[in-house]
XYZ file of C-alpha atoms in Angstrom:
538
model
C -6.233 -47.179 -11.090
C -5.487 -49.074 -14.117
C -2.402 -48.739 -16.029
C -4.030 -47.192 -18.683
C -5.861 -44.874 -17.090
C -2.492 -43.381 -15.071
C -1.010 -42.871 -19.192
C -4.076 -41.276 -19.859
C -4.117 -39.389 -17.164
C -0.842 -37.730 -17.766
C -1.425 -37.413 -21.652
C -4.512 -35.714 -21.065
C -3.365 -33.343 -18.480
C -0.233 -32.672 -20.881
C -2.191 -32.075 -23.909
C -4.118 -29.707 -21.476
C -1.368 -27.864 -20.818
C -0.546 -27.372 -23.988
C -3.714 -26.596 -25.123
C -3.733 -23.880 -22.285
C -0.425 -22.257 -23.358
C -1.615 -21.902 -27.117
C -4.767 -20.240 -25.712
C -2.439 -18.002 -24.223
C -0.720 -17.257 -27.357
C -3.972 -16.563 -29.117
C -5.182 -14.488 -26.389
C -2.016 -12.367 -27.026
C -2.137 -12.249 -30.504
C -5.455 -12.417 -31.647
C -5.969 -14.435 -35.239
C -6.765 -12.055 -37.939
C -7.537 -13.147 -41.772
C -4.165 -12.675 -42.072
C -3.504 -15.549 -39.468
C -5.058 -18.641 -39.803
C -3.832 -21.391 -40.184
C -1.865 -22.000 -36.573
C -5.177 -20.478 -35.180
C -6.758 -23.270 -36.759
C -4.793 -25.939 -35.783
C -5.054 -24.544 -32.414
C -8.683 -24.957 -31.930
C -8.698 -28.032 -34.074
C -6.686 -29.856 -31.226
C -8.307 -28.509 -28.399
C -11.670 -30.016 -29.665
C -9.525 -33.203 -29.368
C -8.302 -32.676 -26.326
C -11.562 -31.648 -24.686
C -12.921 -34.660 -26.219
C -10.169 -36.619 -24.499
C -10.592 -35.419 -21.442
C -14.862 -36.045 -21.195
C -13.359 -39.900 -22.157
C -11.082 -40.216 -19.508
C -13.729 -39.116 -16.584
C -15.396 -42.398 -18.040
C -12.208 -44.472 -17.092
C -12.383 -45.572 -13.991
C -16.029 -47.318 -15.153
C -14.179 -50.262 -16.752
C -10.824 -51.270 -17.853
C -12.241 -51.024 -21.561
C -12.510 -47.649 -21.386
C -9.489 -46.613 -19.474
C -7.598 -48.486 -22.881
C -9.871 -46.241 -25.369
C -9.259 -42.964 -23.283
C -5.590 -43.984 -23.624
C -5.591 -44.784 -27.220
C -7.519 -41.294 -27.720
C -5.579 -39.216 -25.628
C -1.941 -40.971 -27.654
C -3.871 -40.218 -30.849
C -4.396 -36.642 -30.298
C -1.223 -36.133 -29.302
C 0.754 -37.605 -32.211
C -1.695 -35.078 -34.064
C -0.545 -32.216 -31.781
C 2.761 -33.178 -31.890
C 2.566 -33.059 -35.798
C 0.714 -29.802 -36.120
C 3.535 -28.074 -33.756
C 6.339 -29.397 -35.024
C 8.546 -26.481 -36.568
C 5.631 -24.000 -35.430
C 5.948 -24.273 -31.767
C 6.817 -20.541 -30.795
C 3.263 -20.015 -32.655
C 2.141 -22.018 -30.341
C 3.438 -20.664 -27.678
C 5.281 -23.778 -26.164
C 8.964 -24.970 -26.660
C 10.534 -27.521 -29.206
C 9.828 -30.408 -26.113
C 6.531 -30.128 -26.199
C 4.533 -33.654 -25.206
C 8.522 -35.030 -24.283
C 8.145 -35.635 -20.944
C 4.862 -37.895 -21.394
C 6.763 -39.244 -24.693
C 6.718 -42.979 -23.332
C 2.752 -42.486 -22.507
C 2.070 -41.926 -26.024
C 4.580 -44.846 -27.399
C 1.915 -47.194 -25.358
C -1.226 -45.797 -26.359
C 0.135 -46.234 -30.247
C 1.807 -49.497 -29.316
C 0.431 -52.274 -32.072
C -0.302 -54.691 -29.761
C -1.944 -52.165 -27.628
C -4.390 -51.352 -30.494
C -4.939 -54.820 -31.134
C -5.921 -55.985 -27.791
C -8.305 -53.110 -28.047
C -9.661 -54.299 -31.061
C -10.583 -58.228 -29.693
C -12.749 -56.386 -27.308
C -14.450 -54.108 -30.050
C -14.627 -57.597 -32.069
C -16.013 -59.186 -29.183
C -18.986 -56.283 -28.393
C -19.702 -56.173 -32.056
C -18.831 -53.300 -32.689
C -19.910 -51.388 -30.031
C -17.816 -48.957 -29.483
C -18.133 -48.749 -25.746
C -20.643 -48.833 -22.538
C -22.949 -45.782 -22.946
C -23.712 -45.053 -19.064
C -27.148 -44.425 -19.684
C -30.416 -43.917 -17.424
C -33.217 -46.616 -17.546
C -35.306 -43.981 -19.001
C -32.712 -42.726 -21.819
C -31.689 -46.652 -22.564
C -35.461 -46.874 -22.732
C -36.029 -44.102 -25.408
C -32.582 -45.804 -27.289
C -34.344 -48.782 -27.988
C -37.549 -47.854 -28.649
C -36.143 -45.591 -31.794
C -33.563 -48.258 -32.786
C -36.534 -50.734 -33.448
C -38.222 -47.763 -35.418
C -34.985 -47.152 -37.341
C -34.334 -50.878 -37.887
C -38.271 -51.826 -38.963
C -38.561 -48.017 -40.656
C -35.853 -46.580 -41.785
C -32.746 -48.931 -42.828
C -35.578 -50.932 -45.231
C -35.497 -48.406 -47.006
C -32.750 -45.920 -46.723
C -30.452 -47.121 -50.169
C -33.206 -46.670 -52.044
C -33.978 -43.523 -51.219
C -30.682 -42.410 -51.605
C -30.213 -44.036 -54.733
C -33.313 -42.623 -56.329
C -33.160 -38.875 -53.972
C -36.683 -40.287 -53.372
C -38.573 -37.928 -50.420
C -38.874 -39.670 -46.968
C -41.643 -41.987 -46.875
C -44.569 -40.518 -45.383
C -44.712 -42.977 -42.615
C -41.230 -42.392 -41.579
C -41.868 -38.781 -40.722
C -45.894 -39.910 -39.213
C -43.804 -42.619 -37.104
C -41.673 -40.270 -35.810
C -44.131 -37.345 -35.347
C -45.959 -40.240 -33.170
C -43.224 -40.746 -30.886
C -42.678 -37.034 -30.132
C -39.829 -36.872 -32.252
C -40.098 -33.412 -33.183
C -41.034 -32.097 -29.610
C -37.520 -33.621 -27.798
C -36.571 -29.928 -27.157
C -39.896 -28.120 -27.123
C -40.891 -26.757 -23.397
C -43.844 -29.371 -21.832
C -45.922 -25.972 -21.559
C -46.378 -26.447 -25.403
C -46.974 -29.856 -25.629
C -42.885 -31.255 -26.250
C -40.713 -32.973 -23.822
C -38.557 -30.214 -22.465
C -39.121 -30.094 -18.969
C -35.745 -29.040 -17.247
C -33.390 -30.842 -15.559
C -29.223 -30.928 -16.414
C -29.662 -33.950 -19.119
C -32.788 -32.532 -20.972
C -31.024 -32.318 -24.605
C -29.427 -35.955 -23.746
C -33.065 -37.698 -25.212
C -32.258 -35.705 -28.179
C -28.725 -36.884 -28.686
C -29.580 -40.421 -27.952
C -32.384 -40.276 -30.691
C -30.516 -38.599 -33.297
C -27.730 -40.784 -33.026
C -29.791 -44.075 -33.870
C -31.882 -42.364 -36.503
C -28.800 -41.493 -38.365
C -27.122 -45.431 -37.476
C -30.207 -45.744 -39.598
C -30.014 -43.071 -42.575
C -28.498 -39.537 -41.877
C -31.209 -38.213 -45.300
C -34.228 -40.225 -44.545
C -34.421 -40.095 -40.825
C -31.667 -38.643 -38.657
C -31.772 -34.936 -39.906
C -35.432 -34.308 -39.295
C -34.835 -33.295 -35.803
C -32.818 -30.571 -36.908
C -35.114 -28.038 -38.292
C -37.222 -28.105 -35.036
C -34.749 -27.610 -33.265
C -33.589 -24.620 -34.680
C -36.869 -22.984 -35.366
C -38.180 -24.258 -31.928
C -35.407 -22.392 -30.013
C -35.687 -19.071 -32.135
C -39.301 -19.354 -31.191
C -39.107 -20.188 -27.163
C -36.659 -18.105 -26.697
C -37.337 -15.060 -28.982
C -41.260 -15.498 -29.697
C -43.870 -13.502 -27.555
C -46.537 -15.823 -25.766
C -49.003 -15.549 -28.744
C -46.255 -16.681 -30.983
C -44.787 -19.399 -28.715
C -48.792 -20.799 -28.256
C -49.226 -20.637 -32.002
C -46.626 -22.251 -33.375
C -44.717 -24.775 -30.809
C -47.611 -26.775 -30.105
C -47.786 -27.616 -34.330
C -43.773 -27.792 -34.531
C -44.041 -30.384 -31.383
C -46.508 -32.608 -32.680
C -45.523 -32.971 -36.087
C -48.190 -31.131 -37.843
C -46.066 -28.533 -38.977
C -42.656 -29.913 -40.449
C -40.218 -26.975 -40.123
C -36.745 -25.782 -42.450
C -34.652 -23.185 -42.240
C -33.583 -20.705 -45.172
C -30.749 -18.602 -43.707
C -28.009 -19.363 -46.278
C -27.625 -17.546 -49.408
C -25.831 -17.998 -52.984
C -22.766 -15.529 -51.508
C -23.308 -15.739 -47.680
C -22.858 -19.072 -46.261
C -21.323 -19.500 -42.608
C -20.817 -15.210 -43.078
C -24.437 -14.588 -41.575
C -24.335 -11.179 -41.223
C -23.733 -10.979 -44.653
C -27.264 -11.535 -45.526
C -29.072 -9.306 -48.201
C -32.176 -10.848 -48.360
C -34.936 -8.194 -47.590
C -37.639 -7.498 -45.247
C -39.440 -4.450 -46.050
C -42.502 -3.185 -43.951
C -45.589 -2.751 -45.989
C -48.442 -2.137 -43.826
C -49.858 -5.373 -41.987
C -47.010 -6.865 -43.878
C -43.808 -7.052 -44.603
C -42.566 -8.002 -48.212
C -39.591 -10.350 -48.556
C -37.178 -9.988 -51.290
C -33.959 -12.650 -52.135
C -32.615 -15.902 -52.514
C -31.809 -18.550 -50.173
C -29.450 -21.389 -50.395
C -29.143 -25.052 -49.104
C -32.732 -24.990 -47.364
C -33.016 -28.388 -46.704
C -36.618 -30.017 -46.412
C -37.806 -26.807 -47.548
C -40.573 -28.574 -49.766
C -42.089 -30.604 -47.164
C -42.203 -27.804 -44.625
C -45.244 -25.797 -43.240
C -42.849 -23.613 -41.427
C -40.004 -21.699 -42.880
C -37.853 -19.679 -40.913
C -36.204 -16.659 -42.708
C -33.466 -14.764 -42.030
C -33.953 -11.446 -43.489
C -32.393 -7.528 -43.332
C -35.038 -5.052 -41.956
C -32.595 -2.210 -41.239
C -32.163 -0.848 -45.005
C -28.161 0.411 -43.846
C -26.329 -2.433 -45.048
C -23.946 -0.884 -42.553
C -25.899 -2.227 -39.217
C -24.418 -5.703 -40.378
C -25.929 -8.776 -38.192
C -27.422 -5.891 -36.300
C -29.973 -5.251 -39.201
C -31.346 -8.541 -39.110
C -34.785 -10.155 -38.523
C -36.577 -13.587 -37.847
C -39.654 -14.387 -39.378
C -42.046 -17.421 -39.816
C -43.477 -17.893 -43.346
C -46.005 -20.034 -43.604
C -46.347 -22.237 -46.501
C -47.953 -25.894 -47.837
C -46.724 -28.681 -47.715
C -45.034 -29.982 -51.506
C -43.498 -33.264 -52.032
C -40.795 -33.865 -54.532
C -38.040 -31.486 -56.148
C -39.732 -28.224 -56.894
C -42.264 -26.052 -56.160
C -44.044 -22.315 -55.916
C -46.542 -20.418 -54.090
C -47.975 -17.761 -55.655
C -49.806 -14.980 -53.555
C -52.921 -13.427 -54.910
C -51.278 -9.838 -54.981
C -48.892 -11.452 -56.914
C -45.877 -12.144 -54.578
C -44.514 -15.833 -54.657
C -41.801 -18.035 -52.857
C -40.371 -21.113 -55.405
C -37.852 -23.556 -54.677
C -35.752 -26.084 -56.687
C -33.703 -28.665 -55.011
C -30.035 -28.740 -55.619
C -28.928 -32.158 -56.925
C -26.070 -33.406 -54.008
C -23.658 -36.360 -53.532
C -25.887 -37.172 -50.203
C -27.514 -36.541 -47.497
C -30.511 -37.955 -50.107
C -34.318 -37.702 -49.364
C -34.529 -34.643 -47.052
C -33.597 -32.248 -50.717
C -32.307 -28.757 -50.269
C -33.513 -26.265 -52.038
C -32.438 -22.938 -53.405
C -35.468 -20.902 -52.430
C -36.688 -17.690 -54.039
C -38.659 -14.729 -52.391
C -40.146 -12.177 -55.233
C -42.469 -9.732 -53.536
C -43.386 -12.284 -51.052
C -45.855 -11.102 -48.184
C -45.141 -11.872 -44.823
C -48.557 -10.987 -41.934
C -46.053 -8.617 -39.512
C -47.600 -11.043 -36.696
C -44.903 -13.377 -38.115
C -41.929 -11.644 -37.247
C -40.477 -13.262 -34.109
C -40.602 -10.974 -30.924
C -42.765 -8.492 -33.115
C -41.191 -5.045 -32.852
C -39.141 -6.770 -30.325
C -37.336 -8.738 -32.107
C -36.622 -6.120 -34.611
C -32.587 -6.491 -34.910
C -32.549 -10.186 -32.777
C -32.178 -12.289 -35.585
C -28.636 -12.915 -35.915
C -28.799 -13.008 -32.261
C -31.950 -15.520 -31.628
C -30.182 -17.847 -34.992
C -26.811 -18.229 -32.720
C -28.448 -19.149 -29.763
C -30.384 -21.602 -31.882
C -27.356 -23.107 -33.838
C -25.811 -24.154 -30.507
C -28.311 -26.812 -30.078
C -28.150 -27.844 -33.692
C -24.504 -27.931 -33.317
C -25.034 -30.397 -30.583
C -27.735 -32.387 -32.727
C -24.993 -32.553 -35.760
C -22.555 -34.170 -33.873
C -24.818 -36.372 -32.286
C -25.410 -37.266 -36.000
C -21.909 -37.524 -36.864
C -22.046 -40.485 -34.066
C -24.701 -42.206 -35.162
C -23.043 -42.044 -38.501
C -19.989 -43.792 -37.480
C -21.227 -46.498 -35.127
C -22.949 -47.636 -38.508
C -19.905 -47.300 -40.640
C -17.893 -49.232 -37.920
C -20.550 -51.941 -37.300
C -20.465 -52.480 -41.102
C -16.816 -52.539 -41.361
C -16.567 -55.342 -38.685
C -19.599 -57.538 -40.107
C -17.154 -57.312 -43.480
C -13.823 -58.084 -42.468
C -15.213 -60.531 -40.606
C -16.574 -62.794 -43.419
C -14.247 -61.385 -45.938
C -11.388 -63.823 -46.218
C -7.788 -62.499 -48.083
C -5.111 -64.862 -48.688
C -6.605 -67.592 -47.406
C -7.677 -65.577 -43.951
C -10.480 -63.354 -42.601
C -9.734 -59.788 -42.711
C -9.924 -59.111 -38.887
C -7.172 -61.663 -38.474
C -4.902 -59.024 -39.992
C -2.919 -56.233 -37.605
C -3.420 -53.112 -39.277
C -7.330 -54.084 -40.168
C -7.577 -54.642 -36.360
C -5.666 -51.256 -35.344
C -8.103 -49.291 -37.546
C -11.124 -50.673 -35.891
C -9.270 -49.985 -32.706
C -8.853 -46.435 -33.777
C -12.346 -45.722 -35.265
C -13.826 -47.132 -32.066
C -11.817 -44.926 -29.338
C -13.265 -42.023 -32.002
C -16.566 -42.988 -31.651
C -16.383 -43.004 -27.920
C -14.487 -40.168 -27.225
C -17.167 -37.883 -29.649
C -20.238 -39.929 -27.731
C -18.367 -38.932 -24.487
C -17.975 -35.112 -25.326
C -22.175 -35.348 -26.946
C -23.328 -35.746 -23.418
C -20.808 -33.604 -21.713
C -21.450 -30.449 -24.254
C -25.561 -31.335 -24.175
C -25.162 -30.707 -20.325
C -23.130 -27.319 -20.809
C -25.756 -26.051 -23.148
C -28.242 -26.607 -21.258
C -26.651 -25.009 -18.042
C -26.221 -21.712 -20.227
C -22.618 -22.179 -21.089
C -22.284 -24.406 -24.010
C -20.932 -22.075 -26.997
C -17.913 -23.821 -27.106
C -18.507 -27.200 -26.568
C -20.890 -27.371 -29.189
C -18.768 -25.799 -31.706
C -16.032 -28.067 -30.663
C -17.807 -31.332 -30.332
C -19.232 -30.231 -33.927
C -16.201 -29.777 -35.182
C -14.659 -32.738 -34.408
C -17.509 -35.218 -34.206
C -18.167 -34.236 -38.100
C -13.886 -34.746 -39.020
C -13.769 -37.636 -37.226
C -17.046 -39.216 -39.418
C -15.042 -38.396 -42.708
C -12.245 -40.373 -41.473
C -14.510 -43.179 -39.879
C -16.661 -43.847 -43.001
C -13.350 -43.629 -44.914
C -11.774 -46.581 -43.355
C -15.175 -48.865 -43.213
C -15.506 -48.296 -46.746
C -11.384 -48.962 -47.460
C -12.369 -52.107 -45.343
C -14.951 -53.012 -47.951
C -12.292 -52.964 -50.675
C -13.939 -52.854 -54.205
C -17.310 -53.334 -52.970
C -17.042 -50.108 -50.597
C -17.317 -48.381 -54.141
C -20.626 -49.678 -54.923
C -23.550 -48.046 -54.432
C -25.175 -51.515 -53.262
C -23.178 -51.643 -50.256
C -24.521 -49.403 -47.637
C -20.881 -47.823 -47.006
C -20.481 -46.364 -49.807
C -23.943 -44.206 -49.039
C -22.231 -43.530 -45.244
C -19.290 -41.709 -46.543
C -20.984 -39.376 -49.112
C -23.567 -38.377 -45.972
C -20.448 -37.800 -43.653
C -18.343 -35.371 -46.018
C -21.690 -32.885 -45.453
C -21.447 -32.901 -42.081
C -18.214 -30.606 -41.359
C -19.991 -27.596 -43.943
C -23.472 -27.303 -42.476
C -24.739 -25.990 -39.047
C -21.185 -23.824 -39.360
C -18.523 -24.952 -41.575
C -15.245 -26.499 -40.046
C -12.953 -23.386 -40.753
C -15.161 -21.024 -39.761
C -16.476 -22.634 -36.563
C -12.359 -23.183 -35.607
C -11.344 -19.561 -35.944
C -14.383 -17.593 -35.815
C -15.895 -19.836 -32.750
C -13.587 -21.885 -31.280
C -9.970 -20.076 -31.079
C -11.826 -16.279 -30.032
C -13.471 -18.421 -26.949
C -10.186 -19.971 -26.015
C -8.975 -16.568 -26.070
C -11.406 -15.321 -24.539
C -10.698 -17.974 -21.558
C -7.157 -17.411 -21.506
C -7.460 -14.112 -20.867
C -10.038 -14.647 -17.806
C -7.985 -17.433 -16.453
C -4.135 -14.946 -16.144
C -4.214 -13.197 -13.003
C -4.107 -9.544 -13.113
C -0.948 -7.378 -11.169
């Protein structure tokens, strides 16, 4: 065992520790909205740490990544040490907290350290670090790298800089390669066949769609996923015939209109309404941040079909509205009774060509063979849209990823020919300790991706995905932040691809479950929750 990987070791079992003893804390004082912010910090570090720990169990593969686990593991624990300091009876631990692995941390942060790690992330190109994949996987990676390279990175400023649509062949291309069926059962004509690493082809696709564009390519997975999962897992065998087989191949592009103008991440919230009309029922509302609404066949609708605003998420429905297909920024159906669904898209700093859309229902009729589960599923919606978000948590990490190994490979490419005072900028410490840094990031989010994809598929994956979420989508701020404060001046321009990497990043911790909410809502009641399993009873 490697030097490194006996520091990391020790930090990460430490950081565990303390992790375990603020779960404690939380599990004996719950966090109320009167109580948030330790709570918050709380879960925010044990997304870290959880992270750190998934890169350690890849440190005994190479020396490499024994040094990044180590670098992680001393990262997270200066930000621990930070977040407790002058709070740490909050946090259930005492004012020593991380001292007795103090000199582990002091070489993790060590300059030198970081810049010995950075001649080997300077040396790979930027590659952050092995990925331990299967033939098959590695396979599927390069197969949708060439697409995204020959596709999608063509043309991804311009589509940004215009909020052009996707190009038709884009979303063909990828409807070709079974894009949109990664997660569907085989039974239905997708990919899903079982197995512990199922949702890992997804991962590894989304992340090099989004290397590519996060807008114009690595997002359209995300709509499929959600309404595939509603469908398979709520939708009666009619239902799951009709509609996965058309969501699989491509010929029905999917969004997802759950949102509204006062109810964001508060789904229960929702006031939108479902009223039963005969062979129909009628929707009534407004919907919020749909994205790809426009060029979807498939909407699915979160709506209230229990009148009692007092049932809460228990009064909520799933339906499937059926719609054409409209290109550009606005558009209306109009029934012949009279009812009609419109949507405008909201003008945004990114995330450019899929367009989201404020969506309006006014007397809008709905067949009742559309409601998910039937009578069934009467009541399941909130229920059917959680289970669902759990994979799209996963898939908006894996996006976050793909995100940042694109920020960091164009923040190495640029220091590298940029010369300042007479010498190129990776010949310069602190440039060389932040590519250090954003590369252990990288890797430890990857690491935690395929870990949480595995949990989630074994049943048990609420919290890893809102953890790996959570921090995946922080650490992409703070990635694209430092490629584009590598590109100096030019980072600002909208001709240099960095600039459009860090506007797409700063969406990624508000949808699929915004950072705060996700972090005391999600995060700190399930580390409660596994406190409280984990003390022995008298």
């Amino acid at each position: 065992m490697t030097s490194a990987l006996v520091r990391a070791t020790a930090l990460v079992e430490a950081l565990e520790e303390v992790v375990g003893k603020a779960s404690a804390r939380l599990a004996a004082a719950p966090a109320t909205d009167d109580d948030q912010t330790v709570p918050y910090d709380i879960a925010s570090v044990s997304s870290a740490v959880a992270a750190a720990r998934h890169l350690l169990d890849l440190g005994p593969h190479s020396e490499a990544e024994a040094d990044l686990a180590l670098l992680f593991a001393a990262d997270t624990a200066a930000d621990l040490a930070g977040r407790a300091a002058g709070r740490e009876a909050l946090w259930g631990v005492d004012g020593t907290v991380l001292g007795a692995v103090a000199e582990h941390i002091t070489a993790g942060r060590a300059p030198a350290f970081l810049d010995a790690v950075a001649e080997r992330v300077l040396a790979a190109g930027g590659e952050a670090a092995p990925r331990h994949l299967s033939d098959e996987l590695q396979l599927v990676r390069s197969t949708f790298r060439d697409f995204a390279e020959a596709k999608v990175k063509p043309v991804a400023d311009a589509i940004h800089a215009g909020d052009e649509d996707i190009p038709a062949d884009i979303v063909d291309g990828l409807s070709e390669m079974g894009c949109f069926g990664l997660s569907i059962p085989a039974e239905y004509g997708g990919f899903a066949e079982g197995g512990a690493d199922e949702l890992l082809s997804m991962v590894v696709v989304t992340e090099e769609l989004s290397r590519a564009s996060l807008g114009a390519a690595g997002s359209l997975i995300t709509r499929p996923e959600i309404i595939g999962t509603a469908i398979a897992r709520g939708g009666t065998d009619e239902q799951r015939g009709r509609w996965l087989p058309r969501i699989a191949t491509g010929e029905r592009l999917c969004a997802v209109a759950v949102t509204e103008p006062n109810h964001g991440s508060d789904v229960g919230g929702v006031t939108t309404t479902a009223v039963r009309d005969g062979d129909d029922w009628v929707l009534n509302g407004v919907k919020t941040w749909c994205t790809f609404a426009g060029r979807a066949h498939y909407l699915l609708v979160l709506a209230r079909t229990q009148p009692d605003r007092a049932a809460g998420h228990r009064g909520l429905s799933l339906f499937v509205v059926e719609k054409p297909s409209f290109p550009g920024h606005e558009w209306q159906v109009t029934q012949d009774g009279g009812g009609s669904a419109a949507g405008r898209a909201i003008r945004t700093l990114g995330y450019r060509g899929m367009h989201s859309y404020e969506v309006t229902f006014d007397g809008f009729r709905v067949p009742a063979e559309n409601l998910i589960g039937l009578d069934e599923g009467l009541g399941r919606g909130f229920y059917l849209q959680m289970q669902a978000f759990a994979n799209a948590r996963l898939q908006t990490a894996a996006r976050a990823v793909g995100v940042m190994e694109s920020a960091l490979e164009l923040a190495l490419d640029h220091a590298r020919q940029r010369p300042v005072f007479g010498h190129p900028l990776t010949s310069f410490q602190l440039t060389r300790a932040k590519l250090a840094r954003m590369a252990a990031h990288i890797a430890a989010c990857r690491a935690f991706t395929a870990t949480a994809a595995r949990a989630i598929t074994a049943g048990d994956g609420v919290l890893a995905a809102a953890q790996v979420k959570q921090l995946a989508c922080r650490a992409a701020e703070w990635v694209t932040r430092e490629a584009q404060q590598l590109h100096g001046g030019y980072g600002y321009a909208e001709e240099y691809a960095v600039s459009r990497l860090f506007v797409d990043a700063r969406v990624l911790s508000i949808f699929e479950g915004a950072d705060e909410v996700l972090a005391l809502r999600v995060i700190a009641r399930q580390l409660a929750k596994g406190a409280t399993r984990d003390t022995p009873t008298t």
